[in-house]
XYZ file of C-alpha atoms in Angstrom:
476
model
C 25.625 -8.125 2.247
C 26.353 -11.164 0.278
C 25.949 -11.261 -3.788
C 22.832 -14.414 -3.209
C 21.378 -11.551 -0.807
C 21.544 -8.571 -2.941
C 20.026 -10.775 -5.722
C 16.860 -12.222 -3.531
C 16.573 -8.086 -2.299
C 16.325 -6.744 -6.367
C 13.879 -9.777 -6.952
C 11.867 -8.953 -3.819
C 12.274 -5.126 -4.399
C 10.823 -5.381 -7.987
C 8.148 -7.452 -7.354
C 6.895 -5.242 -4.647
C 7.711 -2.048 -7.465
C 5.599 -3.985 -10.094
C 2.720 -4.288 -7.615
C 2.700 -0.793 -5.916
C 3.852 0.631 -10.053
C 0.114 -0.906 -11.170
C -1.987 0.326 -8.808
C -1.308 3.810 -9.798
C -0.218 3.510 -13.387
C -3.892 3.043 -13.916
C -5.474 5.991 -12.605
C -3.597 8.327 -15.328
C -4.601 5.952 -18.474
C -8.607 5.781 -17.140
C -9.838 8.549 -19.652
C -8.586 6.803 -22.875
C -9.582 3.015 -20.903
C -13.602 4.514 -20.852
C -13.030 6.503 -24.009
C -11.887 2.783 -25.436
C -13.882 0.482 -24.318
C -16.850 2.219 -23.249
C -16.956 2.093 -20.213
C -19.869 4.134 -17.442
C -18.068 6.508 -15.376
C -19.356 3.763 -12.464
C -18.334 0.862 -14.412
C -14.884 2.729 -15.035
C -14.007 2.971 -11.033
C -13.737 -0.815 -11.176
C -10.514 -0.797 -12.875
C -8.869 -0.019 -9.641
C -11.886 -1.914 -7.383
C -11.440 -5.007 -8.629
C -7.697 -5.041 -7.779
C -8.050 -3.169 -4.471
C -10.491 -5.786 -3.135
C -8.730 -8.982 -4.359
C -5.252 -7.680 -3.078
C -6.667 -6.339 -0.133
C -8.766 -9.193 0.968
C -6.716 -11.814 0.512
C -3.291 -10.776 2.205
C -4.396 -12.670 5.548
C -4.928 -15.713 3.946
C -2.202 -15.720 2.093
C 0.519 -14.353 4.371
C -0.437 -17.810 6.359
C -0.552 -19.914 3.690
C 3.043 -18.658 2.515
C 4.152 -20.161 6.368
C 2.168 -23.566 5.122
C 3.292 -24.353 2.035
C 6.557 -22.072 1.505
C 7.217 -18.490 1.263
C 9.227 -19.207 -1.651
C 6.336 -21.166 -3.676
C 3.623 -18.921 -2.763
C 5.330 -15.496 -4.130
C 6.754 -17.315 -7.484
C 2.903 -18.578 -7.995
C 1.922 -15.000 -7.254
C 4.134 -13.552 -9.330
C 2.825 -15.976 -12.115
C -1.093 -15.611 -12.004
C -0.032 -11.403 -11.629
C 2.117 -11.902 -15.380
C -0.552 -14.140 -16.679
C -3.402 -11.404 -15.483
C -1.695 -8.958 -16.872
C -1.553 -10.299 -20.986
C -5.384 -10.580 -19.973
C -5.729 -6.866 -19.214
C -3.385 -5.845 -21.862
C -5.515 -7.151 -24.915
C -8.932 -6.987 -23.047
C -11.615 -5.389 -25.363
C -14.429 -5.529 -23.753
C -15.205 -3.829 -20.200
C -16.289 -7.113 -17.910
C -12.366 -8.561 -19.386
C -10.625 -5.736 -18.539
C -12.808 -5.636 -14.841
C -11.878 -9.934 -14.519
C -7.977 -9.071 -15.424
C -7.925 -6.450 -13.083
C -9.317 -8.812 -10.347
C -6.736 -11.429 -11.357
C -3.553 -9.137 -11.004
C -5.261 -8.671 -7.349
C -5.415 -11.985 -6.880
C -1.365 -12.486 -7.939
C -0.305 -9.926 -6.520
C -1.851 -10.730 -2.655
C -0.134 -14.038 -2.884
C 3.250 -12.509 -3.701
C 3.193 -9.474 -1.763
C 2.098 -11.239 1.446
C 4.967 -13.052 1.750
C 7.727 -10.580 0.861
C 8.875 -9.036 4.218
C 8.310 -12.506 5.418
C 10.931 -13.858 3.319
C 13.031 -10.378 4.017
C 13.015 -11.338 7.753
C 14.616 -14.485 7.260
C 16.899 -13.469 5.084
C 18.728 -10.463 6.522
C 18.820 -11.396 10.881
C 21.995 -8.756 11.169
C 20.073 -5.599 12.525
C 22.316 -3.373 10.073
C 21.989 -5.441 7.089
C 17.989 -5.759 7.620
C 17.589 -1.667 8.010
C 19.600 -1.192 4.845
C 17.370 -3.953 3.261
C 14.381 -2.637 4.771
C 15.818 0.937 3.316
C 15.764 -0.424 -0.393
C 12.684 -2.297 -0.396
C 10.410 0.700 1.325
C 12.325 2.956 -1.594
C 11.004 0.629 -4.225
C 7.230 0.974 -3.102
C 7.563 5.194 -2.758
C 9.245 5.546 -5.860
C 6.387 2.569 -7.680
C 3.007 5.292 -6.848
C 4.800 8.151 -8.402
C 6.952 6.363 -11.051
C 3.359 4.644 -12.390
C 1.744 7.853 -12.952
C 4.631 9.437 -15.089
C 4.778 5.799 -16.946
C 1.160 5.813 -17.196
C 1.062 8.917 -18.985
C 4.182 8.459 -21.332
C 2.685 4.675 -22.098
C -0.879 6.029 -22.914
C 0.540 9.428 -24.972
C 3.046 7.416 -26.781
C 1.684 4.213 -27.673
C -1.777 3.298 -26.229
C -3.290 2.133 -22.472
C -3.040 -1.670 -23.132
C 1.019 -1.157 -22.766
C 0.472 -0.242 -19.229
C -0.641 -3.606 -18.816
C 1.424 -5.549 -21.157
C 4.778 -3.582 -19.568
C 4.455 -5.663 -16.727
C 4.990 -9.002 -18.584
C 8.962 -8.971 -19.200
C 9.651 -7.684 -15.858
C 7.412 -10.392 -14.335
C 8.931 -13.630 -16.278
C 12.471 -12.084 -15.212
C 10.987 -11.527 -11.308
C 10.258 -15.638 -11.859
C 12.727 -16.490 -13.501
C 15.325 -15.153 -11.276
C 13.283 -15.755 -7.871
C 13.409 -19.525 -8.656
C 17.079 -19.748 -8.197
C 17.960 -16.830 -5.991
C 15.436 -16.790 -3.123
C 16.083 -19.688 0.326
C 13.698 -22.808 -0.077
C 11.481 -23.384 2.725
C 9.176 -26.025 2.465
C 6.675 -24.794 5.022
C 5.336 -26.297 7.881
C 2.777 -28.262 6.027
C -0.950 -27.990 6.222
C -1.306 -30.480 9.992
C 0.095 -27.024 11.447
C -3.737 -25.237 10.843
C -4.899 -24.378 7.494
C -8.615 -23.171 9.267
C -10.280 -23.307 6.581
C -13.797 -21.907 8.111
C -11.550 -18.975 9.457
C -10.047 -18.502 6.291
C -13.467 -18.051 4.118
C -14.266 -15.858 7.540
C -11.913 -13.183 7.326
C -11.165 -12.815 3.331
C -15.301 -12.953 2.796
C -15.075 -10.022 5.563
C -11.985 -8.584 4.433
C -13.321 -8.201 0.425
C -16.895 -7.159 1.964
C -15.617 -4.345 4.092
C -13.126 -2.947 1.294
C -16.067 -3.131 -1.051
C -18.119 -1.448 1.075
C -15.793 1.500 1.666
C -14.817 2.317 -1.781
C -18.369 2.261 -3.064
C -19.030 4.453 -0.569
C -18.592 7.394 -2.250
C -21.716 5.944 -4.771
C -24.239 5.257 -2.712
C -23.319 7.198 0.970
C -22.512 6.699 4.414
C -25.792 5.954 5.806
C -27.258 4.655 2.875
C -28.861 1.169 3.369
C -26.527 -0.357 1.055
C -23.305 1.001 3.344
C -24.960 0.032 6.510
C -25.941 -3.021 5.953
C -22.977 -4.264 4.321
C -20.962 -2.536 6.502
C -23.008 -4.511 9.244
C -22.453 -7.848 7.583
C -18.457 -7.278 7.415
C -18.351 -6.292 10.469
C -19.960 -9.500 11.717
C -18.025 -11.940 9.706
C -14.871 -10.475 11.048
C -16.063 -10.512 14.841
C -17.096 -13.982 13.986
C -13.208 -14.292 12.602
C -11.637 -13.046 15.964
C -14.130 -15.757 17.542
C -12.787 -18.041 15.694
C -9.322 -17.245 16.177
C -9.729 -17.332 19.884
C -11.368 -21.070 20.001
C -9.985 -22.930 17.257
C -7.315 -25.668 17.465
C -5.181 -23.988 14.835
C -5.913 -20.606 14.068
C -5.325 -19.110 10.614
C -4.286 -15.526 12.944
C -2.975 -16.738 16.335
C -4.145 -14.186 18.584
C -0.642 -13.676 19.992
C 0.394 -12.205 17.399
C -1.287 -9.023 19.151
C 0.409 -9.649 22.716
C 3.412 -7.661 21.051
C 2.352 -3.669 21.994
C 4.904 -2.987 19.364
C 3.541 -5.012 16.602
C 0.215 -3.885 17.105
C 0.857 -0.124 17.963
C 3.029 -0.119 14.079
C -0.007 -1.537 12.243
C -2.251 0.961 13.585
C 0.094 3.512 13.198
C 0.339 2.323 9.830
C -3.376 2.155 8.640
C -3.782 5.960 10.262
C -0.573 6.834 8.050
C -1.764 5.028 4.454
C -5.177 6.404 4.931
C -3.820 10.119 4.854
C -0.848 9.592 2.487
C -2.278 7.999 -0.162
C -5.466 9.999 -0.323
C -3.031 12.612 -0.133
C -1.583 11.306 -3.736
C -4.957 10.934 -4.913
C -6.127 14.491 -4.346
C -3.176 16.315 -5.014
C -2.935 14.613 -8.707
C -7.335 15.809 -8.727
C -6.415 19.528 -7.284
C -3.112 19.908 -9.742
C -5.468 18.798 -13.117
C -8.902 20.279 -12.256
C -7.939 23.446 -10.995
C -4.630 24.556 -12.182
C -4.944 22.722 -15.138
C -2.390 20.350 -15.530
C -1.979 17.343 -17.667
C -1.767 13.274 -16.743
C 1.923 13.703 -17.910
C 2.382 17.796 -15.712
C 0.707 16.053 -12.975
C 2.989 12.904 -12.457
C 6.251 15.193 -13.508
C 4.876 17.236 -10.683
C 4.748 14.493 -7.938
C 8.133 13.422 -9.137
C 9.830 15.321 -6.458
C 7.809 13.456 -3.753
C 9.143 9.955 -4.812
C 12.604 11.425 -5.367
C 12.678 12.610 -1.772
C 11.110 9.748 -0.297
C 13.612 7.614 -1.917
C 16.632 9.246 -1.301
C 15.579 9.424 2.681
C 14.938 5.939 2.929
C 17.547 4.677 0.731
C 20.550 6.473 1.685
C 19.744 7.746 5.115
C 16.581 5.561 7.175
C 19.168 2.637 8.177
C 21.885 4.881 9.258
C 19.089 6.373 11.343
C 17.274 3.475 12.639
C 20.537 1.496 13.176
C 21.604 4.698 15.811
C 18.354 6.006 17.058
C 15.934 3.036 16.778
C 12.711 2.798 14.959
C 10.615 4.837 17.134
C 12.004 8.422 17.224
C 13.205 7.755 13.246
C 8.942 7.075 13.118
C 8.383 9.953 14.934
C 10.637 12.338 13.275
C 9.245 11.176 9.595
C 5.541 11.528 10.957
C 6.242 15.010 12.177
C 7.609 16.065 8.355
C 4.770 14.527 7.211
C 2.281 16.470 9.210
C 4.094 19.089 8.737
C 3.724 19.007 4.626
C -0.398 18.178 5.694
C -0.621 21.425 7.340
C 0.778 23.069 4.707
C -1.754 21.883 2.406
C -4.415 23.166 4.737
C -4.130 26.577 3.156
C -3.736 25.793 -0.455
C -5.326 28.849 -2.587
C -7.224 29.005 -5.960
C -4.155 30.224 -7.876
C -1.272 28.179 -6.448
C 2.014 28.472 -7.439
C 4.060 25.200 -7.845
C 7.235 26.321 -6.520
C 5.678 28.841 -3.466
C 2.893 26.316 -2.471
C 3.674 22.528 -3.713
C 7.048 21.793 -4.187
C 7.602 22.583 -0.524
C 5.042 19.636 0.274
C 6.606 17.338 -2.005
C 10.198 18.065 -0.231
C 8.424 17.514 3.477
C 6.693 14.118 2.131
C 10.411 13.111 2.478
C 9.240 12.404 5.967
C 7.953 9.445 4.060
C 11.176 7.751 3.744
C 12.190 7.780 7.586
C 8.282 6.173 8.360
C 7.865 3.489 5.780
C 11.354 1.726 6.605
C 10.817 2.307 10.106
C 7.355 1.585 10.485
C 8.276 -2.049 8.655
C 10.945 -2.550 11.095
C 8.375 -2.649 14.063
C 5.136 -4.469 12.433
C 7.424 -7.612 11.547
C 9.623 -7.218 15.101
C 7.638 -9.588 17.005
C 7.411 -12.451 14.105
C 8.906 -15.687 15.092
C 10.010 -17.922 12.129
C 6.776 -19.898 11.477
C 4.578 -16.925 12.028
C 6.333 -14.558 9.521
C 4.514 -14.904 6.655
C 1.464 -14.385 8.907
C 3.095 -11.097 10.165
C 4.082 -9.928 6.859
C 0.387 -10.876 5.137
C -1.058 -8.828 8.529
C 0.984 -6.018 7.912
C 0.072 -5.613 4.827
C -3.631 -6.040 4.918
C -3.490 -3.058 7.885
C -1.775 -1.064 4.717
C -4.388 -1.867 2.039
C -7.482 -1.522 4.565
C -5.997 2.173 5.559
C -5.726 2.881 2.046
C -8.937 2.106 0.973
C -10.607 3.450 4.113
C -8.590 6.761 3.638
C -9.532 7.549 -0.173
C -13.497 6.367 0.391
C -13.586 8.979 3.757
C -11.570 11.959 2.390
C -12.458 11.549 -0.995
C -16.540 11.960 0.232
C -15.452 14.462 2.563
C -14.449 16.751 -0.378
C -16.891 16.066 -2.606
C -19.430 16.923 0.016
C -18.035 20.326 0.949
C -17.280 20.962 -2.836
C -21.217 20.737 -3.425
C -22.003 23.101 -0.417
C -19.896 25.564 -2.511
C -21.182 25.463 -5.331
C -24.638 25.232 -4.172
C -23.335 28.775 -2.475
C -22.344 30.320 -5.650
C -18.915 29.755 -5.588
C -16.647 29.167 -8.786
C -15.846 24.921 -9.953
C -12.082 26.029 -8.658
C -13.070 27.603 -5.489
C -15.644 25.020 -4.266
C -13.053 22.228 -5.736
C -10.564 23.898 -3.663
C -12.138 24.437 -0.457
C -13.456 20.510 -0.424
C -9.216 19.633 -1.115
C -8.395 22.134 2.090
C -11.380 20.167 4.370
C -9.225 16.663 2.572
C -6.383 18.132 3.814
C -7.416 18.995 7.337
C -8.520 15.500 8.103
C -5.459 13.797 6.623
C -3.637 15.790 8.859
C -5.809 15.021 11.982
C -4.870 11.546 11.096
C -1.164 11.850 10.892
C -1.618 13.294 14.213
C -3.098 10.434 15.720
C -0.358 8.165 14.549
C 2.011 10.648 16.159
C 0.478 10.897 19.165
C 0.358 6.797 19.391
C 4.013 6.439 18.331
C 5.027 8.687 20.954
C 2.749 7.122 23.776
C 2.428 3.230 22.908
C 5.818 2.248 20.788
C 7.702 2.898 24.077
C 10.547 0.500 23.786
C 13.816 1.976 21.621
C 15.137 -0.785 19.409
C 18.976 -0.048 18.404
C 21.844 -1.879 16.922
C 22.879 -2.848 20.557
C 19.351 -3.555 21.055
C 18.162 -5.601 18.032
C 13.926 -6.430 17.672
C 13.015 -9.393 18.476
C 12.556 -10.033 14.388
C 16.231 -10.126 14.174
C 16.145 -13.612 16.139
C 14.457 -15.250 13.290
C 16.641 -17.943 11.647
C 17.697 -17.818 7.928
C 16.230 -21.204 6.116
């Protein structure tokens, strides 16, 4: 690995770190944001709303426009409006400022995240070099969820919650700074080669409707009129999308891109995996605070040994791996760990013990490290040069959309078994406990299903003598 591709790798890495560190540095800081600002416990949830539907809805669009205009200009403009967002949040004062920031940050941080593995792709084409690339940026993102919740809580103890905002400003002028110089300039293939614009206001209306519809889900029900319908409406726009897509002269998502039973089999795989591991962060950090008792600070030191696994696996052993077994039975191994740590969970009792009953979890969520690297590897292995941004926004969208669909299902799932407990008789900790075990259950269905379709549809066994069809793509 050359010196000019170890320095585009940090500058992609910490971008990606700053973008996975703020969407959980916030949870940990929301007490003292309401306490602050005054926020409704309803208003407060769209802190992380705001973000999750502008990052999430826009990936698509952007990914494509990356492969328009340039990879290169589209995540240093990201990586600007995300700093610029970010002062905004950090001296907001008033709840609809802090809500707007928020939205802002989403906005920055779609258009630079959508393009990342895009650029990686083109980048690193020898199959070694790319897995240990891979290795280091999928360590970044695992080690960004946990690392923002111990940050969040240091930042908000030690100083106050607008530094978890403001904290993002020196490392984001440096990302620019240094991404200007370091990563290849492409100048895209220019807007004649599709821009669709009616398929573009298609899918990101659909895209932002659906995710808004799932996290508020938990507010107002499953087959409440306000979930159904909107649900409906989504739905529509994004059939009307794939319409679209199918007919038009230049289509923002070329259809094709799903010919590849590989690249399609990795992003479901991948939306079935998000939507049980990061509601899995979620309601481990809720289960260690409201019924053992822990602190914002206890909770993240807690999780620590999740990231620290997760990033030694897929920083120091997922290429050597991958580059000898190929990306499918490294995916299945991790997924099996993973499940494995799920099931575990499924028996969780009142009075757990952190070393007996949750530090073993955190060491199996290693499994983590071997799926993320791998599971990158395959969703960009069918992406031919002007289609990589495209494959990269895609992959990620799958990511958010599992996330947000996994936190609004298990999440509601929980609650509503924790109120059939209590309405019982049971104890806050037991019923709390009991709706965490039914979380648990389901996440592990899930992680089931993406082992099942790993093992049955990702059939073909990329090594190093048998390179993905990503590794073709030319360096600009």
């Amino acid at each position: 690995m050359t010196k000019s591709q170890r320095t585009a790798l940090a500058v992609l890495s910490a971008a990606m770190l700053m973008t996975i560190l703020d969407g959980s540095i916030v949870t940990v800081a929301m007490p003292a944001i309401q306490e602050d600002l005054g926020f409704s416990p309803a208003g407060l949830s769209w802190t992380v709303n705001a973000y999750l539907i502008a990052f999430g809805g826009l990936l698509l669009l952007a990914g494509r426009l990356g492969d328009l205009i340039g990879r290169k200009t589209m995540f240093v403009t990201g990586n600007i409006v995300f700093t610029a967002a970010s002062v905004l949040a950090g001296v907001a004062t008033t709840p609809a400022v802090l809500v707007a920031a928020r939205f802002l940050q989403g906005v920055g941080s779609a258009i630079a995240a959508s393009v990342v593995l895009g650029i990686l792709v083109t980048i690193f084409t020898e199959p070694r070099q790319r897995a240990t690339a891979i290795g280091v940026f999928s360590f970044t993102g695992a080690a960004g969820a946990s690392i923002g919740q111990v940050l969040g809580g240091v930042l908000t103890d030690a100083l106050n919650w607008h530094w978890i905002f403001l904290i993002n400003v020196p490392i984001g002028v440096l990302t620019v700074l240094v991404a200007s110089k370091a990563l290849p300039a492409d100048r895209g293939l220019g807007w004649s080669a599709g821009a669709d614009v009616l398929g573009a206001a298609l899918v990101t209306a659909g895209l932002m409707l659906g995710i808004y519809t799932v996290v508020e889900v938990e507010r107002y029900g499953w087959v409440s009129a306000h979930t159904l319908g909107l649900g409906a409406l989504a739905a529509a726009l994004l059939a009307a999308f794939v319409i679209r897509q199918a007919t038009a002269a230049d289509p923002l998502l070329p259809l094709r891109i799903f010919r590849s039973r590989t690249v399609s089999g990795a992003n479901v795989v991948q939306m079935l995996t998000l939507a049980a591991m990061f509601a899995f962060q979620i309601i481990v950090a809720l289960y260690l605070q409201k019924v053992l008792g822990y602190n914002a600070l206890q909770t993240g030191l807690a999780m620590l040994p999740a990231a620290v696994a997760i990033g030694g696996v897929s920083l120091f052993a997922s290429a050597r791996l991958i580059t000898r077994f190929g990306e499918r039975t490294v995916l299945i191994a991790g997924l099996a760990l993973l499940l494995a740590g799920m099931s575990w969970l499924m028996r969780l009792p009142v009075d757990a013990g952190y070393l007996t009953d949750v530090l073993p979890v955190m060491v199996a969520i290693s499994g983590g490290g071997l799926v993320l690297p791998a599971l990158t590897a395959l969703g960009m292995s069918g992406a031919e040069a002007d289609d990589a941004g495209l494959a990269s926004g895609l992959f990620n969208t799958t990511q958010q959309v599992g996330m947000a669909i996994g936190v609004a299902v298990l999440s509601t799932l929980a609650a509503a078994r924790t109120g059939t407990e209590l309405v019982a008789g049971a104890s806050d900790p037991v019923a709390l406990t009991s709706g965490y075990r039914l979380a648990f259950t389901v996440a592990a269905g899930l992680l089931a299903a993406a082992l099942v379709i790993s093992a049955t549809v990702l059939r073909k066994q990329h090594t190093a003598e048998d390179a993905p069809v990503a590794q073709a793509v030319p360096a600009l």
